[in-house]
Amino acid sequence: VYSSTFFILNETIISKYYSLGGLYVYYISDLRPVDDDIGTPCDGETSRWVNRKNSTSSYLATCNTTMTKSNENIIINALSSVMNDDNDDSDQLGFGRVREITITCDDDDDELVGAKLMVDGECWEHAHPDEYNVYDFSFWTSAHDGGSSPIEQFALDGQPKLNFPSWHSMSRWSDGEEYLTLLGKLGDMIDFADLEANVQQEDIGQLIGAVGARSGEGFEVCGSPGEVRNDPTMGNLYQVNIGDSNTNNQFLDQEETPGRVYHNSAIWTSVVFKATDQLRQRVAFALSQIFVATAEGVGLTLQIEVWPNFYDIFVRNAFTNYRDILKEVSYSPVMAKMLTFLQSQSYASTGQSPDENYAREFAQLFTIGLYELNDDGSKVVDKDGNFIETYDNNDILNFAKAWTGFDRQSTRGNVEFYQYGNYIDPMQIKSSWRDVYPKKNLYDGFIGDGYPLCTSRPKTQFLKKGAIYRYRGENPLPELIDDDSDMGDDNNKAYVRFNLNQSSSSLFSYLCNATTIPFGNQFYNYDDDNNDDDPINYLKCNFKSQVILSESLVCDGHECDVDTLRMVRMNYTTSNGTSVPVYYEYVQPPCISLPFYENATTISSWGGIQWNSYPLCSNKQSLEATVACCNSNNVGNIYPTCMYAGERMTLNIAQERCEG
């Protein structure tokens, strides 16, 4: 994370993006305002105008669009007003200025789309709303169907401007613009910290003085199982999609490959026939004939990377156990699409029964089959000689609830991109779509049998041996629990964080996993016994992606006062003295909540009946609600006593908080 640092997006900075960071960043020019969505500047909507003061004399001679005097005065006054209100930082550009105005004209008959007129001796032109916007065009160096040279040449010539070709239709721009990263418009004063991560170049940050909050060690980013970093210098033998139309395909070494329809079979044969682990390859192939997913069935006939990625499930697990394979296949978005449980939702969420397809195929094709079998493979029969079925339709209706809530992960980099979304990474489960009710197994028990009751957890379970914490870096939002997106703003003081005490918390020490380094180097200063005369040890945290406590820890301070945790915050100091927050998410262990219980109480959303919130029935011993203390003098006056944002607790703890 970079510190907030403002700078002017001028031609000098734009050129530095290539000379320092190798990115093809330009401001776009010569876009034509001919799109159907671009109306007259007189319609009361914001319109963009650009200054063409450095244009040729022949161009300036045309700066006199015919319009009524009334409309001309309205436009001139609006442009002049904006220029007078602005400190005009963009004057230092030496070329062009951008102004946006909102006007309503007196005469709508004028044809003013693309109008030009002189204001204070300079030519201003009504422009396309993206004209003079600054984008990172690096994507187009590989996606451009005319090759990379037309995009790269501007930077190689030291030019910060890319001229949109007059022979290209404007639909080409509107279709491709969504794949570019927007930095702002030419001359804007922007905050480096607000830029997208891919254009937060470290060298640019140093140039403008924005480096400071970025940790030199960086943070871990996890991909899919077996994924490695791409090496662009190796080229690619097979066609790779990085966009959503035929113009956005990357072709390298194309003469070596067959047509796209044969690419996946070519990949398979080239690997399998030359592999030294032939037994693994044969087992993987056999498994792939059980867990079948086809490009036609899924509708991903133009995808390449997704299919080797799916097949690798069987290669990777050829010698593991069948349960591992079932789990990976079930979390695959390819299989979810093939057998239609992708985005299946509970009845409570949609008012419709969830999709039954995968529940049926999982039983019939992947596991138990249609009939019970003896150890020798023969079918079991009842007293009348009839085959005994393994399941019935009621079982399928019940099992379908277990396959609700599955959805694709968000689109990301380092993988093939196509318009249908992320079919590479294992799916996520969306709690709002999930069926939360008990699900019976085949033998009149429940799927959760054997797990402990959620109300039977030990105190400070989050400090017991086996407790799991997942590294979230600088992101304060949990991954496994839904929280308000506003809580993702670490600077929002309305949300209290659960801070671990670095000098006394055993949990802090365990998560930090520190090594001592010489005085004056970097990271934590830690005073052993809080005496000012003690020497200071400097520690370096070695954050792990997942931490499992190998021993039970003693609670420290406010750790002893909470029933459970969601996110814990650790403040550490980088080598330049900047304090950076790091978050770990506590993984709630699996447990069972009974649908019915005695001595229930009611809970409601914050604000109670004043916000038309309906009360809900709740178990007093469950962690389902936060505390709201009522003032005895004014029942409507309630106030929270939470240790951290989103805290949940038992009724006993809530009462103790209010009484204390």
PDB file of C-alpha atoms in Angstrom, residues 88-323:
ATOM      1  CA  ASP A  88      -4.890  25.437 -14.550  1.00  0.00           C
ATOM      2  CA  ASP A  89      -2.116  23.089 -13.490  1.00  0.00           C
ATOM      3  CA  SER A  90      -2.396  21.456 -16.888  1.00  0.00           C
ATOM      4  CA  ASP A  91      -0.973  24.578 -18.547  1.00  0.00           C
ATOM      5  CA  GLN A  92       2.450  23.154 -17.836  1.00  0.00           C
ATOM      6  CA  LEU A  93       1.698  20.356 -20.293  1.00  0.00           C
ATOM      7  CA  GLY A  94       2.518  22.563 -23.263  1.00  0.00           C
ATOM      8  CA  PHE A  95      -0.122  20.718 -25.271  1.00  0.00           C
ATOM      9  CA  GLY A  96      -3.852  20.653 -24.843  1.00  0.00           C
ATOM     10  CA  ARG A  97      -6.142  21.164 -21.902  1.00  0.00           C
ATOM     11  CA  VAL A  98      -9.328  19.350 -20.958  1.00  0.00           C
ATOM     12  CA  ARG A  99     -12.473  20.955 -19.607  1.00  0.00           C
ATOM     13  CA  GLU A 100     -15.825  19.445 -18.717  1.00  0.00           C
ATOM     14  CA  ILE A 101     -18.980  21.557 -18.633  1.00  0.00           C
ATOM     15  CA  THR A 102     -22.699  20.984 -18.106  1.00  0.00           C
ATOM     16  CA  ILE A 103     -24.991  23.271 -20.078  1.00  0.00           C
ATOM     17  CA  THR A 104     -28.476  23.516 -21.551  1.00  0.00           C
ATOM     18  CA  CYS A 105     -28.692  25.508 -24.789  1.00  0.00           C
ATOM     19  CA  ASP A 106     -31.461  27.866 -25.862  1.00  0.00           C
ATOM     20  CA  ASP A 107     -31.693  26.445 -29.371  1.00  0.00           C
ATOM     21  CA  ASP A 108     -31.656  22.647 -29.753  1.00  0.00           C
ATOM     22  CA  ASP A 109     -31.642  22.830 -33.557  1.00  0.00           C
ATOM     23  CA  ASP A 110     -27.900  23.443 -33.746  1.00  0.00           C
ATOM     24  CA  GLU A 111     -25.725  20.449 -34.762  1.00  0.00           C
ATOM     25  CA  LEU A 112     -23.154  20.814 -31.999  1.00  0.00           C
ATOM     26  CA  VAL A 113     -21.666  17.296 -31.713  1.00  0.00           C
ATOM     27  CA  GLY A 114     -17.977  17.905 -32.403  1.00  0.00           C
ATOM     28  CA  ALA A 115     -18.499  21.680 -32.438  1.00  0.00           C
ATOM     29  CA  LYS A 116     -15.460  24.012 -32.460  1.00  0.00           C
ATOM     30  CA  LEU A 117     -15.221  27.641 -31.438  1.00  0.00           C
ATOM     31  CA  MET A 118     -12.657  30.218 -30.353  1.00  0.00           C
ATOM     32  CA  VAL A 119     -12.455  31.221 -26.685  1.00  0.00           C
ATOM     33  CA  ASP A 120      -9.951  33.926 -25.724  1.00  0.00           C
ATOM     34  CA  GLY A 121      -8.033  33.325 -28.922  1.00  0.00           C
ATOM     35  CA  GLU A 122      -7.777  29.550 -28.514  1.00  0.00           C
ATOM     36  CA  CYS A 123      -9.694  26.785 -30.281  1.00  0.00           C
ATOM     37  CA  TRP A 124     -11.901  24.541 -28.145  1.00  0.00           C
ATOM     38  CA  GLU A 125     -13.557  21.435 -29.548  1.00  0.00           C
ATOM     39  CA  HIS A 126     -16.408  19.297 -28.249  1.00  0.00           C
ATOM     40  CA  ALA A 127     -14.768  15.889 -27.934  1.00  0.00           C
ATOM     41  CA  HIS A 128     -15.396  12.223 -27.304  1.00  0.00           C
ATOM     42  CA  PRO A 129     -15.842  11.675 -23.520  1.00  0.00           C
ATOM     43  CA  ASP A 130     -12.640   9.562 -23.465  1.00  0.00           C
ATOM     44  CA  GLU A 131     -10.546  12.044 -25.448  1.00  0.00           C
ATOM     45  CA  TYR A 132      -7.282  12.808 -23.605  1.00  0.00           C
ATOM     46  CA  ASN A 133      -7.933  10.097 -21.040  1.00  0.00           C
ATOM     47  CA  VAL A 134      -4.765   8.382 -19.864  1.00  0.00           C
ATOM     48  CA  TYR A 135      -4.690   4.577 -20.072  1.00  0.00           C
ATOM     49  CA  ASP A 136      -2.260   1.716 -19.668  1.00  0.00           C
ATOM     50  CA  PHE A 137      -2.215   0.168 -23.165  1.00  0.00           C
ATOM     51  CA  SER A 138       0.171  -2.661 -22.241  1.00  0.00           C
ATOM     52  CA  PHE A 139      -2.675  -5.154 -22.722  1.00  0.00           C
ATOM     53  CA  TRP A 140      -2.949  -4.159 -26.365  1.00  0.00           C
ATOM     54  CA  THR A 141       0.694  -4.886 -27.107  1.00  0.00           C
ATOM     55  CA  SER A 142      -0.336  -8.558 -27.093  1.00  0.00           C
ATOM     56  CA  ALA A 143      -4.051  -8.303 -27.949  1.00  0.00           C
ATOM     57  CA  HIS A 144      -3.768  -5.965 -30.947  1.00  0.00           C
ATOM     58  CA  ASP A 145      -4.525  -7.995 -34.070  1.00  0.00           C
ATOM     59  CA  GLY A 146      -2.121  -5.848 -36.078  1.00  0.00           C
ATOM     60  CA  GLY A 147       0.787  -6.862 -33.868  1.00  0.00           C
ATOM     61  CA  SER A 148       2.491  -5.048 -31.015  1.00  0.00           C
ATOM     62  CA  SER A 149       4.442  -2.473 -33.052  1.00  0.00           C
ATOM     63  CA  PRO A 150       1.574   0.007 -33.627  1.00  0.00           C
ATOM     64  CA  ILE A 151       1.104   0.245 -29.842  1.00  0.00           C
ATOM     65  CA  GLU A 152       4.759   0.143 -28.798  1.00  0.00           C
ATOM     66  CA  GLN A 153       6.101   2.603 -31.370  1.00  0.00           C
ATOM     67  CA  PHE A 154       4.733   5.708 -29.640  1.00  0.00           C
ATOM     68  CA  ALA A 155       6.659   4.908 -26.457  1.00  0.00           C
ATOM     69  CA  LEU A 156       9.788   3.971 -28.398  1.00  0.00           C
ATOM     70  CA  ASP A 157       9.627   7.398 -30.055  1.00  0.00           C
ATOM     71  CA  GLY A 158       9.249   9.071 -26.652  1.00  0.00           C
ATOM     72  CA  GLN A 159       5.661  10.116 -27.341  1.00  0.00           C
ATOM     73  CA  PRO A 160       3.109  10.195 -24.481  1.00  0.00           C
ATOM     74  CA  LYS A 161       0.143  10.350 -26.890  1.00  0.00           C
ATOM     75  CA  LEU A 162      -1.501   7.567 -28.885  1.00  0.00           C
ATOM     76  CA  ASN A 163      -3.456   8.693 -31.915  1.00  0.00           C
ATOM     77  CA  PHE A 164      -6.523   6.603 -32.652  1.00  0.00           C
ATOM     78  CA  PRO A 165      -6.369   5.659 -36.365  1.00  0.00           C
ATOM     79  CA  SER A 166      -8.885   7.397 -38.582  1.00  0.00           C
ATOM     80  CA  TRP A 167      -9.523   4.176 -40.509  1.00  0.00           C
ATOM     81  CA  HIS A 168     -10.704   2.302 -37.387  1.00  0.00           C
ATOM     82  CA  SER A 169     -14.392   2.401 -36.535  1.00  0.00           C
ATOM     83  CA  MET A 170     -15.280   3.860 -33.156  1.00  0.00           C
ATOM     84  CA  SER A 171     -16.897   0.564 -32.176  1.00  0.00           C
ATOM     85  CA  ARG A 172     -13.383  -0.831 -32.055  1.00  0.00           C
ATOM     86  CA  TRP A 173     -12.568   1.666 -29.304  1.00  0.00           C
ATOM     87  CA  SER A 174     -15.780   1.098 -27.339  1.00  0.00           C
ATOM     88  CA  ASP A 175     -15.267  -2.686 -27.465  1.00  0.00           C
ATOM     89  CA  GLY A 176     -11.628  -2.559 -26.375  1.00  0.00           C
ATOM     90  CA  GLU A 177     -11.598   0.293 -23.862  1.00  0.00           C
ATOM     91  CA  GLU A 178     -12.931  -1.898 -21.053  1.00  0.00           C
ATOM     92  CA  TYR A 179      -9.683  -3.901 -21.065  1.00  0.00           C
ATOM     93  CA  LEU A 180      -7.508  -0.845 -20.452  1.00  0.00           C
ATOM     94  CA  THR A 181      -6.611   0.553 -17.045  1.00  0.00           C
ATOM     95  CA  LEU A 182      -7.699   4.187 -16.682  1.00  0.00           C
ATOM     96  CA  LEU A 183      -5.385   6.480 -14.733  1.00  0.00           C
ATOM     97  CA  GLY A 184      -7.325   9.731 -15.209  1.00  0.00           C
ATOM     98  CA  LYS A 185      -7.495  12.491 -17.777  1.00  0.00           C
ATOM     99  CA  LEU A 186      -4.593  14.567 -18.999  1.00  0.00           C
ATOM    100  CA  GLY A 187      -3.735  17.297 -16.511  1.00  0.00           C
ATOM    101  CA  ASP A 188      -5.653  15.727 -13.620  1.00  0.00           C
ATOM    102  CA  MET A 189      -4.355  16.004 -10.081  1.00  0.00           C
ATOM    103  CA  ILE A 190      -4.608  12.393  -8.864  1.00  0.00           C
ATOM    104  CA  ASP A 191      -3.650  10.406  -5.772  1.00  0.00           C
ATOM    105  CA  PHE A 192      -1.078   7.700  -6.470  1.00  0.00           C
ATOM    106  CA  ALA A 193      -2.591   5.578  -3.692  1.00  0.00           C
ATOM    107  CA  ASP A 194      -5.933   5.445  -5.556  1.00  0.00           C
ATOM    108  CA  LEU A 195      -4.497   4.014  -8.777  1.00  0.00           C
ATOM    109  CA  GLU A 196      -5.043   0.394  -9.774  1.00  0.00           C
ATOM    110  CA  ALA A 197      -2.263  -1.851  -8.515  1.00  0.00           C
ATOM    111  CA  ASN A 198      -0.940  -2.647 -12.006  1.00  0.00           C
ATOM    112  CA  VAL A 199      -0.097   1.028 -12.646  1.00  0.00           C
ATOM    113  CA  GLN A 200       1.317   1.702  -9.178  1.00  0.00           C
ATOM    114  CA  GLN A 201       4.842   1.307 -10.536  1.00  0.00           C
ATOM    115  CA  GLU A 202       7.448   1.470  -7.779  1.00  0.00           C
ATOM    116  CA  ASP A 203       9.795   3.637  -9.860  1.00  0.00           C
ATOM    117  CA  ILE A 204       6.990   6.126 -10.532  1.00  0.00           C
ATOM    118  CA  GLY A 205       6.165   6.093  -6.830  1.00  0.00           C
ATOM    119  CA  GLN A 206       9.748   6.977  -5.992  1.00  0.00           C
ATOM    120  CA  LEU A 207       9.731   9.716  -8.627  1.00  0.00           C
ATOM    121  CA  ILE A 208       6.752  11.493  -7.061  1.00  0.00           C
ATOM    122  CA  GLY A 209       7.598  10.603  -3.461  1.00  0.00           C
ATOM    123  CA  ALA A 210       4.813   8.056  -2.906  1.00  0.00           C
ATOM    124  CA  VAL A 211       6.959   5.185  -1.677  1.00  0.00           C
ATOM    125  CA  GLY A 212       6.827   4.706   2.040  1.00  0.00           C
ATOM    126  CA  ALA A 213       3.973   2.485   3.056  1.00  0.00           C
ATOM    127  CA  ARG A 214       4.935  -0.368   0.750  1.00  0.00           C
ATOM    128  CA  SER A 215       6.679  -3.195   2.565  1.00  0.00           C
ATOM    129  CA  GLY A 216       9.896  -4.223   0.908  1.00  0.00           C
ATOM    130  CA  GLU A 217       9.036  -7.880   1.518  1.00  0.00           C
ATOM    131  CA  GLY A 218       5.679  -7.737  -0.269  1.00  0.00           C
ATOM    132  CA  PHE A 219       2.762 -10.094   0.365  1.00  0.00           C
ATOM    133  CA  GLU A 220       1.819 -13.538  -0.776  1.00  0.00           C
ATOM    134  CA  VAL A 221      -0.695 -14.032  -3.560  1.00  0.00           C
ATOM    135  CA  CYS A 222      -2.080 -17.559  -3.911  1.00  0.00           C
ATOM    136  CA  GLY A 223      -3.036 -19.177  -7.205  1.00  0.00           C
ATOM    137  CA  SER A 224      -4.599 -22.534  -8.003  1.00  0.00           C
ATOM    138  CA  PRO A 225      -3.059 -25.915  -7.053  1.00  0.00           C
ATOM    139  CA  GLY A 226       0.154 -26.444  -8.993  1.00  0.00           C
ATOM    140  CA  GLU A 227       0.110 -22.975 -10.566  1.00  0.00           C
ATOM    141  CA  VAL A 228       3.473 -21.399 -11.356  1.00  0.00           C
ATOM    142  CA  ARG A 229       4.446 -17.945 -12.526  1.00  0.00           C
ATOM    143  CA  ASN A 230       4.140 -17.347 -16.252  1.00  0.00           C
ATOM    144  CA  ASP A 231       7.345 -16.645 -18.172  1.00  0.00           C
ATOM    145  CA  PRO A 232       6.420 -14.530 -21.233  1.00  0.00           C
ATOM    146  CA  THR A 233       9.909 -14.942 -22.728  1.00  0.00           C
ATOM    147  CA  MET A 234       9.139 -18.595 -23.427  1.00  0.00           C
ATOM    148  CA  GLY A 235       6.341 -17.667 -25.825  1.00  0.00           C
ATOM    149  CA  ASN A 236       3.386 -20.026 -26.115  1.00  0.00           C
ATOM    150  CA  LEU A 237       2.885 -22.840 -28.556  1.00  0.00           C
ATOM    151  CA  TYR A 238      -0.877 -22.751 -28.205  1.00  0.00           C
ATOM    152  CA  GLN A 239      -3.368 -19.985 -28.709  1.00  0.00           C
ATOM    153  CA  VAL A 240      -4.168 -18.005 -25.541  1.00  0.00           C
ATOM    154  CA  ASN A 241      -7.241 -15.859 -24.983  1.00  0.00           C
ATOM    155  CA  ILE A 242      -6.795 -12.541 -23.210  1.00  0.00           C
ATOM    156  CA  GLY A 243     -10.062 -10.906 -24.244  1.00  0.00           C
ATOM    157  CA  ASP A 244     -13.643 -11.640 -25.198  1.00  0.00           C
ATOM    158  CA  SER A 245     -13.611 -11.393 -28.982  1.00  0.00           C
ATOM    159  CA  ASN A 246     -11.626 -12.842 -31.847  1.00  0.00           C
ATOM    160  CA  THR A 247      -9.551  -9.665 -32.079  1.00  0.00           C
ATOM    161  CA  ASN A 248      -8.238 -10.261 -28.577  1.00  0.00           C
ATOM    162  CA  ASN A 249      -6.391 -13.547 -29.172  1.00  0.00           C
ATOM    163  CA  GLN A 250      -2.665 -13.870 -28.771  1.00  0.00           C
ATOM    164  CA  PHE A 251      -0.891 -15.989 -31.383  1.00  0.00           C
ATOM    165  CA  LEU A 252       2.728 -17.010 -30.875  1.00  0.00           C
ATOM    166  CA  ASP A 253       4.450 -19.706 -32.944  1.00  0.00           C
ATOM    167  CA  GLN A 254       1.123 -20.161 -34.667  1.00  0.00           C
ATOM    168  CA  GLU A 255       2.633 -22.041 -37.601  1.00  0.00           C
ATOM    169  CA  GLU A 256       3.592 -24.854 -35.215  1.00  0.00           C
ATOM    170  CA  THR A 257       0.054 -25.527 -33.987  1.00  0.00           C
ATOM    171  CA  PRO A 258      -3.099 -27.040 -35.477  1.00  0.00           C
ATOM    172  CA  GLY A 259      -6.439 -25.241 -35.423  1.00  0.00           C
ATOM    173  CA  ARG A 260      -7.939 -24.249 -32.089  1.00  0.00           C
ATOM    174  CA  VAL A 261     -10.341 -27.180 -32.037  1.00  0.00           C
ATOM    175  CA  TYR A 262      -7.370 -29.563 -31.825  1.00  0.00           C
ATOM    176  CA  HIS A 263      -5.289 -27.629 -29.308  1.00  0.00           C
ATOM    177  CA  ASN A 264      -6.362 -29.504 -26.191  1.00  0.00           C
ATOM    178  CA  SER A 265      -5.857 -32.927 -27.738  1.00  0.00           C
ATOM    179  CA  ALA A 266      -2.463 -31.763 -29.011  1.00  0.00           C
ATOM    180  CA  ILE A 267      -1.473 -30.655 -25.510  1.00  0.00           C
ATOM    181  CA  TRP A 268      -2.621 -33.969 -24.043  1.00  0.00           C
ATOM    182  CA  THR A 269      -0.800 -36.176 -26.549  1.00  0.00           C
ATOM    183  CA  SER A 270       2.429 -34.154 -26.416  1.00  0.00           C
ATOM    184  CA  VAL A 271       2.542 -34.535 -22.626  1.00  0.00           C
ATOM    185  CA  VAL A 272       1.246 -38.070 -22.150  1.00  0.00           C
ATOM    186  CA  PHE A 273       3.275 -39.807 -24.857  1.00  0.00           C
ATOM    187  CA  LYS A 274       6.550 -38.372 -23.564  1.00  0.00           C
ATOM    188  CA  ALA A 275       5.861 -38.626 -19.815  1.00  0.00           C
ATOM    189  CA  THR A 276       8.134 -40.876 -17.758  1.00  0.00           C
ATOM    190  CA  ASP A 277       5.394 -41.557 -15.158  1.00  0.00           C
ATOM    191  CA  GLN A 278       3.227 -43.690 -17.424  1.00  0.00           C
ATOM    192  CA  LEU A 279       1.311 -45.366 -14.582  1.00  0.00           C
ATOM    193  CA  ARG A 280       0.228 -41.962 -13.239  1.00  0.00           C
ATOM    194  CA  GLN A 281      -0.858 -40.878 -16.713  1.00  0.00           C
ATOM    195  CA  ARG A 282      -2.910 -44.037 -17.240  1.00  0.00           C
ATOM    196  CA  VAL A 283      -4.654 -43.711 -13.867  1.00  0.00           C
ATOM    197  CA  ALA A 284      -5.364 -40.029 -14.610  1.00  0.00           C
ATOM    198  CA  PHE A 285      -6.897 -40.933 -17.964  1.00  0.00           C
ATOM    199  CA  ALA A 286      -9.095 -43.592 -16.345  1.00  0.00           C
ATOM    200  CA  LEU A 287     -10.309 -41.081 -13.754  1.00  0.00           C
ATOM    201  CA  SER A 288     -11.062 -38.523 -16.474  1.00  0.00           C
ATOM    202  CA  GLN A 289     -13.432 -41.058 -18.047  1.00  0.00           C
ATOM    203  CA  ILE A 290     -15.394 -41.237 -14.791  1.00  0.00           C
ATOM    204  CA  PHE A 291     -15.515 -37.513 -14.027  1.00  0.00           C
ATOM    205  CA  VAL A 292     -16.444 -36.386 -17.512  1.00  0.00           C
ATOM    206  CA  ALA A 293     -16.614 -32.739 -18.545  1.00  0.00           C
ATOM    207  CA  THR A 294     -16.572 -31.682 -22.189  1.00  0.00           C
ATOM    208  CA  ALA A 295     -15.969 -28.369 -23.927  1.00  0.00           C
ATOM    209  CA  GLU A 296     -19.296 -28.677 -25.714  1.00  0.00           C
ATOM    210  CA  GLY A 297     -21.184 -29.557 -22.544  1.00  0.00           C
ATOM    211  CA  VAL A 298     -19.663 -26.686 -20.597  1.00  0.00           C
ATOM    212  CA  GLY A 299     -19.732 -24.231 -23.504  1.00  0.00           C
ATOM    213  CA  LEU A 300     -16.022 -23.408 -23.292  1.00  0.00           C
ATOM    214  CA  THR A 301     -14.910 -24.570 -26.731  1.00  0.00           C
ATOM    215  CA  LEU A 302     -12.617 -21.549 -27.183  1.00  0.00           C
ATOM    216  CA  GLN A 303     -10.783 -21.961 -23.869  1.00  0.00           C
ATOM    217  CA  ILE A 304      -7.354 -23.582 -23.769  1.00  0.00           C
ATOM    218  CA  GLU A 305      -5.841 -23.298 -20.279  1.00  0.00           C
ATOM    219  CA  VAL A 306      -8.994 -24.316 -18.451  1.00  0.00           C
ATOM    220  CA  TRP A 307      -8.908 -27.884 -19.784  1.00  0.00           C
ATOM    221  CA  PRO A 308      -5.349 -28.912 -18.852  1.00  0.00           C
ATOM    222  CA  ASN A 309      -6.066 -27.290 -15.489  1.00  0.00           C
ATOM    223  CA  PHE A 310      -9.138 -29.511 -14.996  1.00  0.00           C
ATOM    224  CA  TYR A 311      -7.309 -32.646 -16.196  1.00  0.00           C
ATOM    225  CA  ASP A 312      -4.473 -31.934 -13.763  1.00  0.00           C
ATOM    226  CA  ILE A 313      -6.866 -32.791 -10.914  1.00  0.00           C
ATOM    227  CA  PHE A 314      -6.547 -36.428 -11.951  1.00  0.00           C
ATOM    228  CA  VAL A 315      -2.830 -36.303 -12.661  1.00  0.00           C
ATOM    229  CA  ARG A 316      -2.164 -34.687  -9.294  1.00  0.00           C
ATOM    230  CA  ASN A 317      -4.393 -37.115  -7.366  1.00  0.00           C
ATOM    231  CA  ALA A 318      -3.728 -40.329  -9.286  1.00  0.00           C
ATOM    232  CA  PHE A 319      -2.159 -41.945  -6.207  1.00  0.00           C
ATOM    233  CA  THR A 320      -4.011 -40.135  -3.424  1.00  0.00           C
ATOM    234  CA  ASN A 321      -7.475 -41.158  -2.234  1.00  0.00           C
ATOM    235  CA  TYR A 322     -10.852 -41.020  -3.910  1.00  0.00           C
ATOM    236  CA  ARG A 323     -12.271 -38.509  -1.434  1.00  0.00           C
TER     237      ARG A 323
END
